[in-house]
PDB file of C-alpha atoms in Angstrom:
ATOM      1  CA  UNK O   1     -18.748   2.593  -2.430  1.00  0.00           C
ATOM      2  CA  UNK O   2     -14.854   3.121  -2.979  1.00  0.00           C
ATOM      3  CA  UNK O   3     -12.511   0.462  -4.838  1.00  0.00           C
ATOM      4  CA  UNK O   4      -9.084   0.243  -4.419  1.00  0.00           C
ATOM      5  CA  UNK O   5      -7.071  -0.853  -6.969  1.00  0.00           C
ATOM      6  CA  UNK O   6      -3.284  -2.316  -6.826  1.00  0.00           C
ATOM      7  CA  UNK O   7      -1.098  -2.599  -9.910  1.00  0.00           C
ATOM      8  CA  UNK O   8       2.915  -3.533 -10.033  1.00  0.00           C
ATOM      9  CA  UNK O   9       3.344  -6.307  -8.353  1.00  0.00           C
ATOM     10  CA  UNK O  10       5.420  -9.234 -10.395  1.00  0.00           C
ATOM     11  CA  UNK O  11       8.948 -11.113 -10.637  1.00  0.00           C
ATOM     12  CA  UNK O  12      12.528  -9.562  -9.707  1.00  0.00           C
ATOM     13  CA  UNK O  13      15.507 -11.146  -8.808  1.00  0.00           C
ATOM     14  CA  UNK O  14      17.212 -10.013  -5.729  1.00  0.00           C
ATOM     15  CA  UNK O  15      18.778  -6.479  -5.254  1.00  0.00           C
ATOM     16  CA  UNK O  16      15.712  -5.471  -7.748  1.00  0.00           C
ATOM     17  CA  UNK O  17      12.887  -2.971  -7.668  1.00  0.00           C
ATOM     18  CA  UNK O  18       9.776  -2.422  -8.222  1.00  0.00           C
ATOM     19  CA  UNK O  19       7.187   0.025  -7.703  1.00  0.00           C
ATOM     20  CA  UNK O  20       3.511  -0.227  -6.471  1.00  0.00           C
ATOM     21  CA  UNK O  21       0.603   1.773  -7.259  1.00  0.00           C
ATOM     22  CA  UNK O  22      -3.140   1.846  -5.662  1.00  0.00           C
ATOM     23  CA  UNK O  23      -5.804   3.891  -6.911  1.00  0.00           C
ATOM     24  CA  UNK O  24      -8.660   4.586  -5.117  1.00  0.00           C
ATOM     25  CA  UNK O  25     -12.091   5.542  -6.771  1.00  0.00           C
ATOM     26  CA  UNK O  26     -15.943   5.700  -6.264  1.00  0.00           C
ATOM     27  CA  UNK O  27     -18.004   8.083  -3.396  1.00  0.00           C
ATOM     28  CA  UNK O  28     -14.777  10.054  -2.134  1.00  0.00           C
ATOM     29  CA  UNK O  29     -14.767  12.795  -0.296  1.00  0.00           C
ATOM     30  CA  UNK O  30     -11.133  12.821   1.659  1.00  0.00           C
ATOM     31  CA  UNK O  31      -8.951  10.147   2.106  1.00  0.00           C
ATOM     32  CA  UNK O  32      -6.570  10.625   5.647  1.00  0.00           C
ATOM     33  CA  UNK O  33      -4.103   7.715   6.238  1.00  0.00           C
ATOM     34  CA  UNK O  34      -3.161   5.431   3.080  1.00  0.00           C
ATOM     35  CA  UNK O  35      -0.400   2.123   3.491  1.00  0.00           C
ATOM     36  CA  UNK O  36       0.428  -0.649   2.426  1.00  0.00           C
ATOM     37  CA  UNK O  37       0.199  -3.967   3.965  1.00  0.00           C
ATOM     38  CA  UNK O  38       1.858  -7.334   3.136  1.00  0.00           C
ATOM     39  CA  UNK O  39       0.995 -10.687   3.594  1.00  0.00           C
ATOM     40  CA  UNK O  40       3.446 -14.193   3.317  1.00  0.00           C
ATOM     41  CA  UNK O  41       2.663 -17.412   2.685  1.00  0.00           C
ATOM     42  CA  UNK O  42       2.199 -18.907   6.567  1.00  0.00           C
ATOM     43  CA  UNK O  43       2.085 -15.634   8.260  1.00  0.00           C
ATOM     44  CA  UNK O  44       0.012 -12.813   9.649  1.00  0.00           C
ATOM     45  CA  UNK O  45      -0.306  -9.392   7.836  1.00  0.00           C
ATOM     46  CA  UNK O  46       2.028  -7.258   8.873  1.00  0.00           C
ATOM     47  CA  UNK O  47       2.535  -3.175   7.881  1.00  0.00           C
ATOM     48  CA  UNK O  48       4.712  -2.311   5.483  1.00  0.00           C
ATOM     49  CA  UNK O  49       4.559   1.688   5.776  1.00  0.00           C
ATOM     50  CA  UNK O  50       1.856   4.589   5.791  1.00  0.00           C
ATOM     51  CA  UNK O  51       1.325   7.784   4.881  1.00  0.00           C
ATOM     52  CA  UNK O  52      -0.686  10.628   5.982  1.00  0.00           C
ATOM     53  CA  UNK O  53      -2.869  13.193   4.032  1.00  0.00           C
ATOM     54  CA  UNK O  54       0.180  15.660   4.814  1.00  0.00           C
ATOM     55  CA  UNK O  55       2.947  13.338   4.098  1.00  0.00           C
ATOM     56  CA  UNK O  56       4.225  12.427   6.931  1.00  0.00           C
ATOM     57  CA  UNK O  57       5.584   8.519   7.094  1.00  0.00           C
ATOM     58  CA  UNK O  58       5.892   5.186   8.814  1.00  0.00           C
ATOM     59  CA  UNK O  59       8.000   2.547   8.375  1.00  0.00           C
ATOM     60  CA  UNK O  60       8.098  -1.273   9.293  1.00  0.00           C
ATOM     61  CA  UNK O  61      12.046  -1.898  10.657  1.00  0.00           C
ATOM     62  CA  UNK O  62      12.435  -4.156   8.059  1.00  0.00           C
ATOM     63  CA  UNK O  63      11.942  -2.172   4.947  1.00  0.00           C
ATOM     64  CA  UNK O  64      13.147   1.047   6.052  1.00  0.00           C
ATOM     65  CA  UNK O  65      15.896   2.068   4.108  1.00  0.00           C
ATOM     66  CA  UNK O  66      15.075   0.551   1.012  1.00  0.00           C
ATOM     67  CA  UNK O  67      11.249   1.064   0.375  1.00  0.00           C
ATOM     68  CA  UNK O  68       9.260   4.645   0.055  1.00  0.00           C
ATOM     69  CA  UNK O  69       6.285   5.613   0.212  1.00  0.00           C
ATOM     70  CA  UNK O  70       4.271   8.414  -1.190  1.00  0.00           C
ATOM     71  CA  UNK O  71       0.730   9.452  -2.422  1.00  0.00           C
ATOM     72  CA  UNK O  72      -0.707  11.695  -5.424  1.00  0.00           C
ATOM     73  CA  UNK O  73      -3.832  13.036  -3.352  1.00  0.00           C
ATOM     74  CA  UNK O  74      -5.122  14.649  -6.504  1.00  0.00           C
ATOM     75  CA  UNK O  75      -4.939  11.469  -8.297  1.00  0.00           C
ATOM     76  CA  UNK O  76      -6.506   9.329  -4.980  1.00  0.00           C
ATOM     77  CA  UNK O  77      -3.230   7.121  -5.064  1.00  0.00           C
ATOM     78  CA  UNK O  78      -0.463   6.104  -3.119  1.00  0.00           C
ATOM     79  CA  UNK O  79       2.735   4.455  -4.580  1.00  0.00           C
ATOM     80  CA  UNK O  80       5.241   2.020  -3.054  1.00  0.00           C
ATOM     81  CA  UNK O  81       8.924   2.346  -4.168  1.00  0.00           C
ATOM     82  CA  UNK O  82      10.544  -0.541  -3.418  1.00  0.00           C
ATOM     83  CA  UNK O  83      14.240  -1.137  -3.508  1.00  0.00           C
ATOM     84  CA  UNK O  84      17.365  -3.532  -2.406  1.00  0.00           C
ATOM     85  CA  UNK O  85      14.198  -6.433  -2.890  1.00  0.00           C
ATOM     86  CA  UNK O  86      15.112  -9.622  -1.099  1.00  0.00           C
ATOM     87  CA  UNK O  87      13.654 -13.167  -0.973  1.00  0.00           C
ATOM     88  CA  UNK O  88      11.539 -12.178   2.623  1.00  0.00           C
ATOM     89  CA  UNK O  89      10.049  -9.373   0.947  1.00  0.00           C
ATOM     90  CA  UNK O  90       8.100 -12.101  -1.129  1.00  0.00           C
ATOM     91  CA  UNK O  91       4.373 -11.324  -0.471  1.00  0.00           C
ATOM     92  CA  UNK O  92       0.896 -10.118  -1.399  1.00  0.00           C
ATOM     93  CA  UNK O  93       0.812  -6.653  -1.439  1.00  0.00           C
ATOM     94  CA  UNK O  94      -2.327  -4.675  -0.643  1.00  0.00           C
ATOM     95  CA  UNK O  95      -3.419  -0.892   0.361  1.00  0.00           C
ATOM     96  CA  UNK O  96      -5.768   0.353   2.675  1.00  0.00           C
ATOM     97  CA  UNK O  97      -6.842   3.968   2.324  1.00  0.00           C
ATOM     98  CA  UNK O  98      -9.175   5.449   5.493  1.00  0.00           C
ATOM     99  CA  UNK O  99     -11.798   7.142   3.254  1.00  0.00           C
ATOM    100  CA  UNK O 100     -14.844   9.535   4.188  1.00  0.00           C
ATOM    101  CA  UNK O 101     -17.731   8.877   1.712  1.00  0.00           C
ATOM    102  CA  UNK O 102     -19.172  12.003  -0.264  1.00  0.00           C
ATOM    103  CA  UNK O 103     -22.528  11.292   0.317  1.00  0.00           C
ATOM    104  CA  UNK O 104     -22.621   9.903   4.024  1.00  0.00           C
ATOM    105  CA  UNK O 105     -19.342  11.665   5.200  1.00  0.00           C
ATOM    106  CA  UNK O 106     -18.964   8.197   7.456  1.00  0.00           C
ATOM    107  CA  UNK O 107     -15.075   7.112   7.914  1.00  0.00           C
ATOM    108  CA  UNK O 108     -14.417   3.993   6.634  1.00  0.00           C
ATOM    109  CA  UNK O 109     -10.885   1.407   5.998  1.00  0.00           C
ATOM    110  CA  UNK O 110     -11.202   0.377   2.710  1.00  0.00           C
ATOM    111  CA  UNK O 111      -8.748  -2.836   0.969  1.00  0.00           C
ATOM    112  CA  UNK O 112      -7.598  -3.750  -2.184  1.00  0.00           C
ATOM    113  CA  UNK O 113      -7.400  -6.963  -3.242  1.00  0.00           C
ATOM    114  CA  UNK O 114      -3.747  -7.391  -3.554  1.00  0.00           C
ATOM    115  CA  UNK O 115      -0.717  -7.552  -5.848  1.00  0.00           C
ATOM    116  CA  UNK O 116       1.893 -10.330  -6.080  1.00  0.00           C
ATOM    117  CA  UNK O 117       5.301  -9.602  -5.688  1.00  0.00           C
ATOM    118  CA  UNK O 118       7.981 -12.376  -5.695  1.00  0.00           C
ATOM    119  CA  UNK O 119      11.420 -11.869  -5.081  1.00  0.00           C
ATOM    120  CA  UNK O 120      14.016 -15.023  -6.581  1.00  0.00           C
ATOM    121  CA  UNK O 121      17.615 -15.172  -5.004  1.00  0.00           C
TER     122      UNK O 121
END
């Protein structure tokens, strides 16, 4: 089994930052894509950005510009900088990380539960 675990989220007024982390853990043997993922009250999940094993990213239109992604693959986690915060960036925050287990070497998606982040104008 693998957990994922989010930490970071929280309260910031407009034109803040903060910055996200997820750590992944358990029966790992590689980890390929990790992202991040958001979710509003009312609406569907949507991507927020990815990152590969090598380090190459993707953006959702809305944040690029202002949030960055990156991962520590000895550490397991990826990180989400996020800058220029407005009040439609309010959300749960949660990471996925596509993980092949140690002991079965099957591919799986794995989720963490989420992080809060509210953004006041």
């Amino acid at each position: 089994q693998v957990q994922l675990v989010e930490s970071g989220g929280g309260l910031v007024q407009a034109g803040g930052s903060l910055r996200l982390s997820c750590a992944a853990s358990g029966s790992i043997f590689s980890i390929s894509a990790m992202g991040w993922y958001r979710q509003a009250p009312g609406k569907h999940r949507e991507l927020v950005a990815t990152i590969t094993s090598g380090g190459s990213t993707n953006y959702a239109d809305s944040v690029k510009g202002r949030f960055t992604i990156s991962r520590d693959n000895a550490k397991n986690t990826v990180y989400l900088q996020m800058n220029s915060l407005k009040p439609e960036d309010t959300a749960v925050y949660g990471c996925n990380a596509a993980v092949v287990d140690k002991i079965t070497t099957l591919r799986r998606n794995y989720w963490g539960q989420g992080t809060q982040v509210t953004v006041s104008s």
